[in-house]
Tab-separated table of C-alpha atoms in Angstrom:
chain	number	residue	atom	x	y	z
A	1	MET	CA	129.565	112.472	17.257
A	2	ARG	CA	132.215	110.205	15.799
A	3	ALA	CA	129.946	109.056	12.954
A	4	LYS	CA	129.312	112.659	11.875
A	5	GLY	CA	133.037	113.320	11.626
A	6	LEU	CA	133.556	110.196	9.552
A	7	GLU	CA	130.677	111.134	7.261
A	8	ALA	CA	132.090	114.636	6.772
A	9	ALA	CA	135.517	113.190	5.981
A	10	ILE	CA	133.985	110.860	3.390
A	11	ARG	CA	132.100	113.754	1.786
A	12	VAL	CA	135.183	115.988	1.607
A	13	GLY	CA	137.334	113.104	0.388
A	14	GLY	CA	134.775	112.265	-2.268
A	15	ALA	CA	134.724	115.864	-3.451
A	16	VAL	CA	138.517	115.923	-3.715
A	17	VAL	CA	138.672	112.600	-5.569
A	18	VAL	CA	135.931	113.533	-8.038
A	19	THR	CA	137.509	116.937	-8.718
A	20	ALA	CA	140.879	115.289	-9.356
A	21	ALA	CA	139.184	112.761	-11.647
A	22	ALA	CA	137.575	115.606	-13.619
A	23	VAL	CA	140.975	117.275	-14.029
A	24	LEU	CA	142.575	114.009	-15.134
A	25	ALA	CA	139.745	113.294	-17.578
A	26	ALA	CA	140.061	116.782	-19.082
A	27	VAL	CA	143.826	116.365	-19.561
A	28	ILE	CA	143.394	112.968	-21.243
A	29	GLU	CA	140.579	114.280	-23.446
A	30	SER	CA	142.661	117.297	-24.441
A	31	PHE	CA	145.491	115.100	-25.680
A	32	LEU	CA	143.044	112.874	-27.587
A	33	VAL	CA	141.822	115.802	-29.709
A	34	PRO	CA	144.201	115.166	-32.648
A	35	TYR	CA	142.922	111.598	-33.166
A	36	TYR	CA	142.666	110.501	-36.787
A	37	ILE	CA	142.034	107.143	-38.425
A	38	ALA	CA	143.180	106.909	-42.057
A	39	GLY	CA	143.182	110.678	-42.345
A	40	VAL	CA	139.638	111.080	-40.996
A	41	ALA	CA	139.037	113.048	-37.793
A	42	VAL	CA	137.430	110.838	-35.162
A	43	PRO	CA	135.923	112.780	-32.240
A	44	VAL	CA	136.738	110.177	-29.585
A	45	ALA	CA	137.699	112.955	-27.162
A	46	GLY	CA	134.218	114.464	-27.467
A	47	ALA	CA	132.511	111.154	-26.784
A	48	ILE	CA	134.666	110.541	-23.732
A	49	ALA	CA	134.098	114.111	-22.529
A	50	PHE	CA	130.311	113.797	-22.732
A	51	VAL	CA	130.122	110.542	-20.810
A	52	ALA	CA	132.838	111.448	-18.301
A	53	ASN	CA	131.363	114.838	-17.410
A	54	TRP	CA	127.872	113.432	-17.039
A	55	ARG	CA	128.843	110.423	-14.922
A	56	LEU	CA	131.492	112.197	-12.819
A	57	ALA	CA	128.819	114.681	-11.812
A	58	ALA	CA	126.566	111.800	-10.737
A	59	LEU	CA	129.450	110.289	-8.766
A	60	ALA	CA	130.083	113.639	-7.095
A	61	VAL	CA	126.462	113.920	-6.013
A	62	TYR	CA	126.527	110.343	-4.716
A	63	TRP	CA	129.735	110.751	-2.700
A	64	THR	CA	129.097	114.212	-1.304
A	65	GLY	CA	125.346	113.977	-0.849
A	66	GLY	CA	124.785	117.460	-2.288
A	67	ARG	CA	123.732	118.430	-5.764
A	68	TRP	CA	125.980	121.499	-5.739
A	69	SER	CA	128.996	119.220	-6.114
A	70	VAL	CA	128.132	119.012	-9.821
A	71	LEU	CA	129.753	122.422	-10.086
A	72	LEU	CA	133.059	121.033	-8.764
A	73	THR	CA	133.470	118.709	-11.714
A	74	ALA	CA	132.218	121.304	-14.193
A	75	LEU	CA	134.570	124.052	-13.023
A	76	ALA	CA	137.559	121.698	-12.887
A	77	TRP	CA	136.889	120.460	-16.433
A	78	PHE	CA	136.374	123.961	-17.820
A	79	ALA	CA	139.566	125.241	-16.175
A	80	VAL	CA	141.701	122.540	-17.786
A	81	VAL	CA	140.046	122.773	-21.205
A	82	LEU	CA	140.304	126.556	-21.309
A	83	ALA	CA	143.952	126.438	-20.286
A	84	ALA	CA	144.651	123.791	-22.940
A	85	SER	CA	142.962	125.830	-25.663
A	86	MET	CA	145.023	128.975	-25.041
A	87	PRO	CA	148.247	129.337	-27.020
A	88	THR	CA	151.538	129.376	-25.135
A	89	GLU	CA	154.197	132.037	-25.653
A	90	ALA	CA	155.706	129.830	-28.355
A	91	GLY	CA	152.289	129.608	-30.053
A	92	SER	CA	151.589	125.914	-29.466
A	93	LEU	CA	148.143	124.573	-28.613
A	94	VAL	CA	146.874	121.351	-27.086
A	95	ILE	CA	143.262	121.782	-28.237
A	96	THR	CA	143.318	123.040	-31.800
A	97	SER	CA	140.507	124.780	-33.622
A	98	GLY	CA	139.288	121.974	-35.811
A	99	PHE	CA	136.480	119.447	-35.919
A	100	ASN	CA	137.801	117.363	-33.023
A	101	GLY	CA	138.554	120.417	-30.882
A	102	TYR	CA	135.100	121.843	-31.363
A	103	MET	CA	133.500	118.467	-30.703
A	104	LEU	CA	135.407	118.178	-27.419
A	105	LEU	CA	134.171	121.581	-26.283
A	106	LEU	CA	130.605	120.976	-27.456
A	107	ALA	CA	130.224	117.428	-26.153
A	108	GLY	CA	131.904	118.165	-22.816
A	109	THR	CA	129.671	121.156	-22.275
A	110	ALA	CA	126.629	119.071	-23.246
A	111	GLY	CA	127.567	116.449	-20.657
A	112	ILE	CA	127.801	119.131	-17.987
A	113	ALA	CA	124.519	120.670	-19.139
A	114	LEU	CA	122.811	117.285	-18.918
A	115	ALA	CA	124.118	116.770	-15.391
A	116	LEU	CA	123.014	120.255	-14.336
A	117	TRP	CA	119.563	119.678	-15.802
A	118	GLN	CA	119.339	116.290	-14.126
A	119	TYR	CA	120.058	117.669	-10.657
A	120	PHE	CA	118.655	121.207	-10.836
A	121	ARG	CA	115.515	120.896	-12.972
A	122	PRO	CA	112.280	122.017	-11.375
A	123	ARG	CA	110.321	119.043	-10.162
A	124	PRO	CA	106.528	118.960	-10.098
A	125	LYS	CA	105.131	119.189	-6.625
A	126	ALA	CA	103.490	116.093	-5.260
A	127	PRO	CA	99.739	116.358	-4.682
A	128	ARG	CA	98.898	117.232	-1.127
A	129	ARG	CA	97.388	114.521	0.969
A	130	SER	CA	94.474	115.352	3.176
A	131	VAL	CA	94.304	114.579	6.858
A	132	ASP	CA	91.992	111.624	6.255
A	133	GLY	CA	94.301	110.115	3.636
A	134	PRO	CA	93.150	108.500	0.408
A	135	ARG	CA	89.548	108.024	1.583
A	136	VAL	CA	88.726	111.693	0.993
A	137	ALA	CA	90.142	111.569	-2.506
A	138	ALA	CA	88.108	108.449	-3.290
A	139	GLN	CA	84.891	110.079	-2.091
A	140	ALA	CA	85.516	113.201	-4.152
A	141	THR	CA	85.659	111.315	-7.447
A	142	PRO	CA	82.348	110.635	-9.121
A	143	THR	CA	81.415	106.994	-9.492
A	144	ALA	CA	79.043	105.466	-11.946
A	145	THR	CA	75.879	104.233	-10.285
A	146	LYS	CA	72.775	102.663	-11.715
A	147	GLU	CA	70.823	105.903	-11.280
A	148	SER	CA	73.353	108.059	-13.142
A	149	ARG	CA	73.344	105.864	-16.254
A	150	PRO	CA	70.976	106.871	-19.067
């Protein structure tokens, strides 16, 4: 009984930590949107968003043991990015509508889509084994004998 309680606490704690990490990653990525080197827009925020969303989802599944925890990281990231892309009453934005802003939104969403595909894609069903095991399958396959050769 005590081990089940500890396992549940680890799962809930893992979910909380991964959700907080997704929020923190989204805030950092949002403030990296206006990153330029020598006047050229460098989409470093988009690259970080792709990798962070994909791997945080994997960490969430590992810590919680359920594939539905991918949605925790996705919803937390989307909430922060949508809030950062809305103008305030003064009209200021964190995520601007430019190359880097669009790359952040596109790459972050692609990372989430990859994680969702990875954990929710339909898997092919394994072939059914008979009661007798592999011997029946071996007998059902035709073998080349001396009589069957031309």
